[in-house]
């Protein structure tokens, strides 16, 4: 039963370095007082084995976490924190289909979507695996027909373009994977993504397409999301203007949803609906039928390899001891900086052009999961929870925002994600890319002392500005090559990292009540935008802005 949380005053935000209320945190705090004064440069000088000690290889994925402000004792204490938080117990509850999403009374089973073992997964006494497999098969058959040209548009032409209409988890995951796995795409089938309710997004995409050769996937877990439904109705109207008859819709519109009634009401035959279930969270749904655009683009086999990669990471997460468990280590390091060093953000820096959308995807995955100040029991927390996750292509970031990471006043732990083999044939380009990644992590770690700066060849003026403090932490996640399997491993590692952190912070990482208020207010405001009289029902600012919009709306 939830209790009413004590609300903080408006000026109060949870202090970022208050330790968690777990017994081991007292020790961790004392330990932090010694580690915070140590420089990683000295740690490396003292321990030539530091890379071996603090790196972990799992198949084609290597995590080097040696450039972190940690010692063996730090990791020992952090692992104890994971034990005290009962990560193992909560992990088992998740994999066993218990309803750990307490506020929505739902199981959390994205792991079942990629359960390629023979083991059943039970929810309310029912094994969900036959249903999961049936949808995978249905997607394979449908995608096969479209890819081979057997599925034709109403005028008999083959489908050349697929448009996924969705937003949030029904857009970011498929879009990111589509971009990441470009080398595996069907050469004659393009996928487009419409998410924004700014009409220019839909217009710009549709004006390049031929309705006779376009297939729409309306992707929405709820099938009620305003932006998605507005774009879906617009797409249907655009299509019918050309096709004239509603009986042609069947060849050009399919749905991915949990909401049969709404799909049928929209006019899509439920036989053309690809089902998923309430135990799949939107931001964890790319493995489900929400991945239909991925299957269409890269084919069933590559999609299965993506699932296999994620499943391999799931198995590792389930069975590896915490001290050698990749997602657990990533999570604990995040906690170390967030709750002891007071770091407020975490930056994601892919050094692979095809992974340039990964930061945006992880923003939703992480911040919608752990951006919470009320714990799973309804109590207000007094410690920092989810980090601000941000980032962009690393090499471009070097020429834009890295200055602040190197010499600003904030501590920003960084994840560098790099493919060892490029899909490009330009090896010398790739060498430059990798050299830059290495240089950045070394510079962040080492910095440059005054003596080193003075002895350099450059000018001897402005020395304080040219000194780098260093001691900035980073992880390096190295993929042998960006394959479907490696991508599956990487994404599942981040999902479990988010899960572990949520448990340590005692959060329910699987609801998202914080997005509801804005949605409700938007629905209330929408009719007020087209009235003639001045609006006076809100605060002065909102009234003023609405009335200002009235003026320009009339003028246009
Ligand atoms: O508004 C947030 C959210 O509910 C996300 O959690 C979700 O991924 C997105 O909207 C889209 O929701 P749906 O798939 O139901 O359209």
Coordinates of C-alpha atoms and ligand atoms in Angstrom, one line a residue:
X1 CA 0.0 0.0 0.0
X2 CA 1.5 3.4 -0.9
X3 CA 1.6 6.2 1.6
X4 CA 1.5 9.9 0.7
X5 CA 5.0 11.1 0.2
X6 CA 6.3 14.1 2.1
X7 CA 6.7 16.7 -0.6
X8 CA 9.8 18.8 -0.6
X9 CA 9.5 22.5 -0.8
X10 CA 9.9 24.0 -4.2
X11 CA 13.4 25.1 -3.7
X12 CA 14.5 21.7 -2.4
X13 CA 16.1 19.2 -4.7
X14 CA 17.6 16.0 -3.4
X15 CA 21.3 16.7 -2.7
X16 CA 23.4 14.8 -5.2
X17 CA 25.8 13.4 -2.8
X18 CA 23.6 12.1 0.0
X19 CA 24.5 8.5 0.5
X20 CA 21.9 5.8 0.0
X21 CA 20.3 4.4 3.1
X22 CA 22.0 1.1 2.9
X23 CA 24.5 -0.1 5.6
X24 CA 27.4 -0.4 3.2
X25 CA 27.0 3.2 2.1
X26 CA 28.6 4.4 5.3
X27 CA 31.8 2.5 4.4
X28 CA 31.6 3.6 0.8
X29 CA 31.4 7.2 1.9
X30 CA 34.5 6.8 4.1
X31 CA 36.2 5.1 1.2
X32 CA 35.2 7.9 -1.1
X33 CA 37.0 10.4 1.1
X34 CA 40.3 8.6 0.4
X35 CA 39.7 7.9 -3.3
X36 CA 38.6 11.4 -4.2
X37 CA 42.1 12.7 -3.6
X38 CA 43.8 10.0 -5.7
X39 CA 44.7 10.6 -9.4
X40 CA 44.2 7.9 -11.9
X41 CA 47.6 8.8 -13.4
X42 CA 49.1 7.5 -10.1
X43 CA 46.8 4.5 -10.0
X44 CA 48.1 3.4 -13.4
X45 CA 51.7 4.1 -12.5
X46 CA 51.4 2.0 -9.4
X47 CA 49.6 -1.0 -11.0
X48 CA 50.8 -2.2 -14.5
X49 CA 48.0 -4.8 -14.4
X50 CA 45.3 -2.2 -14.0
X51 CA 43.9 -2.9 -17.5
X52 CA 43.7 -6.6 -16.9
X53 CA 42.2 -6.1 -13.5
X54 CA 39.5 -3.8 -14.6
X55 CA 38.4 -5.0 -17.9
X56 CA 36.0 -7.7 -19.0
X57 CA 35.5 -9.5 -22.3
X58 CA 32.3 -11.1 -23.2
X59 CA 32.2 -12.6 -26.7
X60 CA 32.8 -9.8 -29.1
X61 CA 32.3 -7.1 -26.5
X62 CA 35.0 -5.7 -24.3
X63 CA 34.4 -3.4 -21.4
X64 CA 37.5 -1.5 -20.2
X65 CA 36.6 0.2 -16.9
X66 CA 40.2 0.8 -15.7
X67 CA 40.0 4.5 -16.4
X68 CA 37.7 5.0 -13.5
X69 CA 38.4 6.5 -10.1
X70 CA 38.3 3.2 -8.4
X71 CA 40.5 0.7 -6.5
X72 CA 40.0 -3.0 -5.9
X73 CA 38.5 -1.9 -2.6
X74 CA 36.0 0.3 -4.3
X75 CA 34.8 -2.5 -6.4
X76 CA 34.6 -4.8 -3.4
X77 CA 32.4 -2.4 -1.6
X78 CA 30.2 -1.6 -4.6
X79 CA 29.6 -5.3 -5.2
X80 CA 28.6 -5.5 -1.5
X81 CA 26.1 -2.7 -2.2
X82 CA 24.7 -4.8 -5.1
X83 CA 24.3 -7.7 -2.7
X84 CA 22.7 -5.6 0.0
X85 CA 20.2 -4.2 -2.5
X86 CA 19.3 -7.8 -3.4
X87 CA 20.0 -7.4 -7.1
X88 CA 20.0 -11.2 -7.5
X89 CA 16.5 -11.5 -5.9
X90 CA 15.0 -8.7 -8.0
X91 CA 16.7 -10.0 -11.2
X92 CA 15.1 -13.4 -10.6
X93 CA 11.7 -11.8 -10.0
X94 CA 12.0 -10.0 -13.3
X95 CA 13.0 -13.1 -15.2
X96 CA 10.4 -15.2 -13.5
X97 CA 7.6 -12.8 -14.5
X98 CA 6.7 -11.4 -11.1
X99 CA 4.9 -8.1 -11.2
X100 CA 7.8 -5.8 -10.3
X101 CA 6.1 -2.9 -12.1
X102 CA 4.0 -2.4 -9.0
X103 CA 2.2 0.8 -9.9
X104 CA 0.9 -0.7 -13.0
X105 CA 0.6 -4.2 -11.6
X106 CA 2.6 -5.6 -14.5
X107 CA 5.4 -8.1 -15.1
X108 CA 8.6 -6.8 -16.8
X109 CA 9.5 -9.3 -19.5
X110 CA 11.3 -7.8 -22.4
X111 CA 13.8 -10.6 -21.7
X112 CA 11.1 -13.1 -22.7
X113 CA 11.0 -11.5 -26.2
X114 CA 14.6 -12.7 -26.8
X115 CA 14.4 -15.9 -24.7
X116 CA 15.9 -18.2 -27.4
X117 CA 16.1 -21.1 -24.9
X118 CA 13.5 -23.8 -24.5
X119 CA 12.6 -22.5 -21.0
X120 CA 9.0 -21.3 -20.4
X121 CA 8.3 -17.9 -18.9
X122 CA 5.2 -17.7 -16.8
X123 CA 2.9 -14.7 -16.2
X124 CA -0.2 -15.4 -14.2
X125 CA 0.2 -19.1 -14.7
X126 CA 0.5 -18.9 -18.5
X127 CA 3.7 -19.6 -20.4
X128 CA 4.1 -16.5 -22.7
X129 CA 6.7 -18.1 -24.9
X130 CA 4.3 -19.7 -27.5
X131 CA 2.7 -16.3 -28.0
X132 CA 6.2 -14.6 -28.4
X133 CA 7.3 -17.2 -30.9
X134 CA 4.1 -17.0 -32.9
X135 CA 4.5 -13.2 -33.3
X136 CA 8.2 -13.7 -34.4
X137 CA 7.0 -16.2 -37.0
X138 CA 4.2 -13.9 -38.2
X139 CA 6.7 -11.1 -38.6
X140 CA 9.1 -13.4 -40.4
X141 CA 6.4 -14.5 -42.9
X142 CA 5.1 -11.0 -43.5
X143 CA 8.6 -9.4 -43.8
X144 CA 9.7 -12.3 -46.1
X145 CA 6.7 -11.6 -48.5
X146 CA 7.4 -7.8 -48.6
X147 CA 11.1 -8.3 -49.0
X148 CA 10.7 -10.9 -51.8
X149 CA 8.1 -8.8 -53.6
X150 CA 5.3 -11.3 -53.1
X151 CA 3.3 -8.8 -51.0
X152 CA 2.2 -6.1 -53.5
X153 CA 0.5 -2.8 -53.2
X154 CA -3.1 -2.3 -54.4
X155 CA -2.0 -1.6 -58.0
X156 CA 0.2 -4.6 -58.2
X157 CA 3.5 -2.8 -57.7
X158 CA 6.1 -4.1 -55.2
X159 CA 6.6 -2.3 -51.9
X160 CA 9.6 0.0 -51.9
X161 CA 9.1 2.1 -48.9
X162 CA 8.0 1.4 -45.3
X163 CA 6.9 4.2 -43.0
X164 CA 6.9 3.5 -39.3
X165 CA 4.6 6.0 -37.5
X166 CA 5.3 6.0 -33.8
X167 CA 6.9 8.0 -31.0
X168 CA 9.1 7.4 -28.0
X169 CA 9.8 3.7 -27.6
X170 CA 7.8 3.0 -30.7
X171 CA 10.2 5.0 -32.7
X172 CA 13.6 5.5 -31.1
X173 CA 14.6 1.9 -30.8
X174 CA 13.6 0.8 -34.3
X175 CA 15.1 4.0 -35.8
X176 CA 18.4 3.6 -34.0
X177 CA 18.7 -0.1 -34.9
X178 CA 17.8 0.6 -38.6
X179 CA 20.6 3.2 -38.7
X180 CA 23.1 1.0 -36.8
X181 CA 22.6 -2.0 -39.1
X182 CA 22.6 -0.2 -42.4
X183 CA 25.0 -2.7 -44.0
X184 CA 22.5 -5.5 -43.4
X185 CA 19.5 -3.7 -45.0
X186 CA 17.5 -4.9 -48.0
X187 CA 18.8 -2.9 -51.0
X188 CA 15.4 -2.1 -52.4
X189 CA 13.4 -1.4 -49.3
X190 CA 13.7 1.9 -47.5
X191 CA 12.3 2.6 -44.0
X192 CA 11.2 6.0 -42.9
X193 CA 10.2 7.1 -39.5
X194 CA 7.5 9.7 -38.7
X195 CA 7.3 10.7 -35.0
X196 CA 6.9 14.4 -34.7
X197 CA 3.4 16.0 -34.8
X198 CA 5.0 19.0 -36.4
X199 CA 3.2 18.5 -39.7
X200 CA 6.4 19.2 -41.6
X201 CA 7.8 15.8 -40.6
X202 CA 4.9 13.8 -42.2
X203 CA 4.7 16.2 -45.1
X204 CA 8.4 16.1 -45.9
X205 CA 8.5 12.3 -45.9
X206 CA 5.2 11.6 -47.7
X207 CA 6.0 14.1 -50.5
X208 CA 8.9 11.8 -51.5
X209 CA 6.7 8.6 -51.6
X210 CA 4.4 6.9 -53.9
X211 CA 1.2 5.6 -52.2
X212 CA 1.1 2.6 -54.5
X213 CA 4.5 1.3 -53.2
X214 CA 4.3 2.5 -49.6
X215 CA 3.5 0.4 -46.5
X216 CA 2.6 2.0 -43.2
X217 CA 3.3 0.5 -39.8
X218 CA 1.3 2.2 -37.1
X219 CA 3.4 1.5 -34.0
X220 CA 1.8 2.3 -30.7
X221 CA 1.6 0.2 -27.6
X222 CA -1.6 2.0 -26.5
X223 CA -2.8 3.1 -29.9
X224 CA -4.0 6.3 -28.2
X225 CA -0.9 8.5 -28.4
X226 CA -1.9 11.8 -29.8
X227 CA 1.1 12.5 -32.0
X228 CA 1.1 9.0 -33.5
X229 CA -2.7 8.8 -34.1
X230 CA -2.7 12.3 -35.7
X231 CA 0.0 11.2 -38.1
X232 CA -1.6 7.8 -38.7
X233 CA -4.9 9.5 -39.7
X234 CA -3.1 11.9 -41.9
X235 CA -1.2 9.0 -43.6
X236 CA -4.5 7.2 -44.2
X237 CA -6.1 10.3 -45.7
X238 CA -3.0 10.8 -47.9
X239 CA -3.2 7.2 -49.0
X240 CA -7.0 7.3 -49.7
X241 CA -6.7 10.4 -51.8
X242 CA -4.7 8.3 -54.3
X243 CA -6.2 4.8 -53.7
X244 CA -9.8 6.1 -53.5
X245 CA -11.2 2.9 -51.9
X246 CA -10.9 1.9 -48.3
X247 CA -10.6 -1.7 -49.4
X248 CA -7.0 -1.0 -50.4
X249 CA -6.0 -0.1 -46.9
X250 CA -5.3 -3.8 -46.1
X251 CA -2.4 -3.9 -48.5
X252 CA -0.8 -0.7 -47.1
X253 CA -1.5 -0.5 -43.4
X254 CA -0.5 -2.8 -40.6
X255 CA -0.5 -2.1 -36.9
X256 CA 1.8 -3.0 -34.0
X257 CA 0.0 -2.7 -30.7
X258 CA -1.4 -4.2 -27.5
X259 CA -4.8 -2.5 -28.2
X260 CA -6.9 -4.6 -30.5
X261 CA -10.1 -2.6 -30.2
X262 CA -8.4 0.7 -31.1
X263 CA -6.6 -0.9 -34.1
X264 CA -9.9 -2.2 -35.4
X265 CA -11.6 1.2 -34.8
X266 CA -8.8 2.8 -36.9
X267 CA -9.7 0.5 -39.8
X268 CA -6.9 -2.0 -39.7
X269 CA -8.0 -5.6 -39.7
X270 CA -6.8 -7.2 -36.5
X271 CA -5.4 -10.0 -38.7
X272 CA -2.9 -7.4 -39.8
X273 CA -2.0 -6.5 -36.3
X274 CA 1.3 -7.6 -34.8
X275 CA 0.6 -8.1 -31.1
X276 CA 2.7 -7.5 -28.0
X277 CA 1.8 -7.4 -24.4
X278 CA 1.4 -5.1 -21.4
X279 CA 4.6 -6.6 -19.8
X280 CA 6.7 -5.0 -22.5
X281 CA 7.6 -1.4 -21.6
X282 CA 7.6 1.1 -24.5
X283 CA 11.3 1.9 -24.1
X284 CA 12.1 -1.8 -23.9
X285 CA 10.1 -2.8 -26.9
X286 CA 12.4 -2.9 -29.9
X287 CA 12.7 -6.7 -29.4
X288 CA 8.9 -7.1 -29.8
X289 CA 6.7 -6.5 -32.8
X290 CA 7.7 -2.9 -32.5
X291 CA 10.8 -4.2 -34.3
X292 CA 8.7 -5.0 -37.4
X293 CA 10.4 -2.2 -39.4
X294 CA 13.8 -3.7 -38.4
X295 CA 12.7 -7.2 -39.6
X296 CA 11.5 -5.7 -42.9
X297 CA 14.8 -3.9 -43.3
X298 CA 17.4 -6.5 -42.3
X299 CA 15.4 -9.7 -42.6
X300 CA 14.4 -12.4 -40.1
X301 CA 17.8 -14.0 -39.7
X302 CA 19.6 -10.8 -38.8
X303 CA 16.8 -9.9 -36.4
X304 CA 17.2 -13.3 -34.7
X305 CA 20.9 -12.5 -34.4
X306 CA 20.0 -9.3 -32.7
X307 CA 17.8 -11.2 -30.3
X308 CA 20.5 -13.8 -29.8
X309 CA 23.0 -11.1 -28.8
X310 CA 20.5 -9.7 -26.2
X311 CA 19.8 -13.2 -25.0
X312 CA 23.5 -13.9 -24.5
X313 CA 23.8 -10.8 -22.4
X314 CA 20.7 -11.8 -20.4
X315 CA 22.3 -15.1 -19.6
X316 CA 25.5 -13.4 -18.6
X317 CA 23.6 -11.0 -16.4
X318 CA 21.7 -13.9 -14.8
X319 CA 24.7 -16.1 -14.1
X320 CA 27.9 -14.2 -13.8
X321 CA 29.1 -13.2 -10.3
X322 CA 28.6 -9.5 -9.7
X323 CA 32.3 -8.7 -9.8
X324 CA 32.5 -10.1 -13.4
X325 CA 29.1 -9.0 -14.5
X326 CA 29.2 -6.4 -17.2
X327 CA 25.8 -4.6 -16.6
X328 CA 26.3 -4.8 -12.8
X329 CA 29.7 -3.2 -13.1
X330 CA 28.4 -0.5 -15.4
X331 CA 25.6 0.2 -13.0
X332 CA 27.8 0.3 -9.9
X333 CA 30.2 2.7 -11.5
X334 CA 27.3 5.0 -12.4
X335 CA 26.1 4.8 -8.7
X336 CA 29.7 5.6 -7.5
X337 CA 29.8 8.9 -9.5
X338 CA 26.1 9.8 -9.1
X339 CA 25.8 9.2 -5.3
X340 CA 29.3 9.7 -4.0
X341 CA 31.0 12.1 -6.4
X342 CA 27.8 14.1 -7.0
X343 CA 28.1 13.8 -10.8
X344 CA 24.9 14.9 -12.4
X345 CA 25.2 13.6 -15.9
X346 CA 26.6 10.8 -18.0
X347 CA 27.7 11.2 -21.6
X348 CA 27.4 8.6 -24.3
X349 CA 30.0 9.0 -27.0
X350 CA 29.8 6.5 -30.0
X351 CA 32.8 6.4 -32.2
X352 CA 30.9 4.7 -35.0
X353 CA 28.9 6.7 -37.5
X354 CA 26.2 4.1 -37.5
X355 CA 25.7 4.4 -33.7
X356 CA 25.1 8.2 -33.8
X357 CA 21.5 7.8 -32.6
X358 CA 22.4 5.6 -29.7
X359 CA 22.6 8.6 -27.2
X360 CA 19.1 9.6 -28.0
X361 CA 17.8 6.1 -27.6
X362 CA 19.6 5.7 -24.2
X363 CA 18.2 9.1 -23.1
X364 CA 14.7 7.6 -23.1
X365 CA 15.8 4.2 -21.9
X366 CA 17.6 5.6 -18.9
X367 CA 15.8 8.8 -18.0
X368 CA 12.3 7.6 -18.5
X369 CA 13.2 4.6 -16.3
X370 CA 15.1 6.2 -13.5
X371 CA 14.1 9.9 -13.6
X372 CA 12.1 9.5 -10.4
X373 CA 12.1 11.2 -7.0
X374 CA 9.5 8.9 -5.4
X375 CA 10.6 5.4 -4.6
X376 CA 8.7 2.1 -5.2
X377 CA 6.9 2.4 -1.8
X378 CA 5.7 6.0 -2.5
X379 CA 8.3 7.7 -0.4
X380 CA 10.2 10.8 -1.5
X381 CA 13.9 10.0 -1.9
X382 CA 16.6 12.1 -0.3
X383 CA 19.4 10.9 -2.6
X384 CA 20.1 11.4 -6.2
X385 CA 18.6 9.0 -8.7
X386 CA 18.8 8.9 -12.5
X387 CA 21.6 10.8 -14.2
X388 CA 21.1 13.2 -17.0
X389 CA 22.1 11.1 -20.0
X390 CA 23.2 12.9 -23.1
X391 CA 25.7 12.6 -25.9
X392 CA 26.4 12.6 -29.6
X393 CA 28.8 11.2 -32.1
X394 CA 32.1 11.3 -30.2
X395 CA 34.3 12.6 -33.0
X396 CA 31.9 15.5 -33.7
X397 CA 31.6 16.2 -30.0
X398 CA 35.4 16.7 -29.8
X399 CA 34.9 19.8 -31.9
X400 CA 31.9 21.0 -30.0
X401 CA 31.3 20.1 -26.4
X402 CA 34.4 18.2 -25.2
X403 CA 36.0 21.4 -23.9
X404 CA 33.6 21.3 -20.9
X405 CA 34.3 17.6 -20.2
X406 CA 38.0 18.3 -20.1
X407 CA 38.2 21.6 -18.4
X408 CA 34.7 22.5 -17.1
X409 CA 33.7 22.4 -13.4
X410 CA 31.5 19.4 -13.8
X411 CA 32.4 15.8 -13.4
X412 CA 31.0 13.9 -16.4
X413 CA 31.6 10.2 -16.6
X414 CA 31.8 9.1 -20.2
X415 CA 31.0 5.9 -22.1
X416 CA 33.0 5.6 -25.3
X417 CA 31.6 3.0 -27.7
X418 CA 33.8 2.0 -30.5
X419 CA 33.9 -0.7 -33.3
X420 CA 37.2 -2.3 -33.9
X421 CA 36.4 -3.2 -37.5
X422 CA 34.6 -0.6 -39.6
X423 CA 32.0 -1.4 -42.2
X424 CA 33.8 1.2 -44.4
X425 CA 36.7 0.2 -46.6
X426 CA 38.6 3.3 -45.7
X427 CA 41.0 1.9 -43.2
X428 CA 43.0 5.0 -42.8
X429 CA 39.8 6.9 -41.8
X430 CA 39.1 4.2 -39.3
X431 CA 42.6 4.5 -37.8
X432 CA 42.2 8.2 -37.3
X433 CA 38.8 7.6 -35.7
X434 CA 40.3 5.0 -33.3
X435 CA 43.3 7.2 -32.6
X436 CA 41.0 10.0 -31.5
X437 CA 39.0 7.8 -29.2
X438 CA 42.2 6.6 -27.6
X439 CA 43.6 10.0 -27.3
X440 CA 40.5 11.4 -25.7
X441 CA 40.2 8.7 -23.0
X442 CA 43.9 9.1 -22.3
X443 CA 43.7 12.9 -22.1
X444 CA 40.6 12.7 -19.9
X445 CA 42.4 10.3 -17.5
X446 CA 45.9 11.8 -17.5
X447 CA 45.3 15.4 -18.1
X448 CA 48.5 17.5 -18.4
X449 CA 50.4 18.9 -15.5
X450 CA 52.0 22.3 -15.2
X451 CA 55.5 20.8 -15.6
X452 CA 54.4 18.9 -18.7
X453 CA 52.8 22.0 -20.1
X454 CA 55.9 24.1 -19.4
X455 CA 58.2 21.6 -21.1
X456 CA 56.0 21.4 -24.2
X457 CA 56.9 23.0 -27.5
X458 CA 54.0 25.5 -27.4
X459 CA 54.0 29.0 -26.1
X460 CA 54.8 29.5 -22.4
X461 CA 52.0 32.0 -21.9
X462 CA 48.6 31.3 -20.4
X463 CA 49.9 28.2 -18.6
X464 CA 46.9 27.9 -16.2
X465 CA 44.6 27.7 -19.1
X466 CA 46.7 25.1 -20.8
X467 CA 47.0 22.8 -17.8
X468 CA 44.5 19.9 -17.7
X469 CA 43.5 18.5 -14.4
X470 CA 42.6 15.1 -15.8
X471 CA 41.2 12.4 -13.6
X472 CA 38.0 12.4 -15.6
X473 CA 36.5 8.9 -15.6
X474 CA 35.5 6.9 -18.7
X475 CA 34.4 3.4 -19.8
X476 CA 35.4 2.0 -23.2
X477 CA 33.0 -0.4 -24.7
X478 CA 34.6 -2.0 -27.7
X479 CA 32.7 -4.0 -30.3
X480 CA 34.7 -6.2 -32.5
X481 CA 32.3 -5.2 -35.3
X482 CA 28.9 -3.6 -35.3
X483 CA 26.9 -6.7 -36.1
X484 CA 23.3 -7.5 -35.2
X485 CA 24.6 -9.8 -32.5
X486 CA 27.0 -7.3 -31.0
X487 CA 24.4 -4.6 -31.0
X488 CA 21.9 -6.9 -29.2
X489 CA 24.6 -7.5 -26.5
X490 CA 25.3 -3.8 -26.1
X491 CA 21.7 -2.7 -25.8
X492 CA 20.8 -5.5 -23.4
X493 CA 23.8 -4.5 -21.3
X494 CA 22.5 -1.0 -21.0
X495 CA 19.0 -2.2 -20.2
X496 CA 20.3 -4.3 -17.3
X497 CA 22.5 -1.5 -16.1
X498 CA 19.4 0.7 -15.8
X499 CA 17.6 -2.1 -14.0
X500 CA 20.4 -2.6 -11.5
X501 CA 20.6 1.1 -10.7
X502 CA 16.8 1.3 -10.3
X503 CA 16.9 -1.5 -7.7
X504 CA 19.7 0.2 -5.8
X505 CA 17.7 3.4 -5.8
X506 CA 14.6 1.5 -4.8
X507 CA 12.7 2.8 -7.8
X508 CA 10.1 1.2 -10.1
X509 CA 12.0 1.7 -13.3
X510 CA 9.1 0.6 -15.4
X511 CA 6.4 3.2 -15.0
X512 CA 6.5 6.8 -16.3
X513 CA 3.8 8.8 -14.5
X514 CA 5.9 12.0 -15.0
X515 CA 4.9 12.2 -18.7
X516 CA 1.2 12.2 -18.0
X517 CA 0.5 15.7 -16.7
X518 CA 1.8 17.4 -19.9
X519 CA -0.3 15.1 -22.1
X520 CA -3.5 15.9 -20.1
X521 CA -2.8 19.6 -20.2
X522 CA -2.1 19.5 -23.9
X523 CA -5.5 18.0 -24.5
X524 CA -7.1 20.7 -22.4
X525 CA -5.3 23.5 -24.2
X526 CA -5.8 22.2 -27.7
X527 CA -9.5 23.4 -28.1
X528 CA -8.5 26.8 -26.5
X529 CA -6.2 27.5 -29.4
X530 CA -9.0 27.9 -31.9
X531 CA -11.5 30.0 -29.8
X532 CA -12.1 33.6 -30.7
X533 CA -12.1 35.1 -27.2
X534 CA -9.0 35.7 -25.1
X535 CA -8.2 32.8 -22.8
X536 CA -8.0 33.6 -19.1
X537 CA -8.3 30.3 -17.4
X538 CA -4.5 29.6 -16.8
X539 CA -1.7 31.5 -15.2
X540 CA -0.7 34.8 -16.7
X541 CA 2.2 33.4 -18.6
X542 CA 0.2 30.5 -20.2
X543 CA -2.8 32.8 -20.9
X544 CA -0.4 35.4 -22.5
X545 CA 1.3 32.8 -24.7
X546 CA -2.1 31.2 -25.8
X547 CA -3.4 34.7 -26.8
X548 CA -0.2 35.6 -28.6
X549 CA -0.6 32.3 -30.6
X550 CA -4.2 33.3 -31.4
X551 CA -2.9 36.5 -33.0
X552 CA -0.5 34.7 -35.3
X553 CA -2.7 31.8 -36.0
X554 CA -5.4 34.1 -37.3
X555 CA -2.8 35.9 -39.4
X556 CA -1.6 32.7 -41.0
Ligands
LIG1 O1 4.7 9.4 -23.3 C1 5.7 8.5 -23.0 C2 5.4 7.2 -23.7 O2 4.3 6.5 -23.1 C3 6.6 6.3 -23.8 O3 6.8 5.6 -22.6 C4 6.3 5.4 -24.9 O4 7.4 4.8 -25.4 C5 5.7 6.4 -25.9 O5 5.0 7.3 -25.0 C6 4.8 5.9 -27.0 O6 3.7 5.2 -26.5 P1 2.8 4.3 -27.4 O7 3.7 3.2 -28.0 O8 1.7 3.8 -26.6 O9 2.3 5.2 -28.5

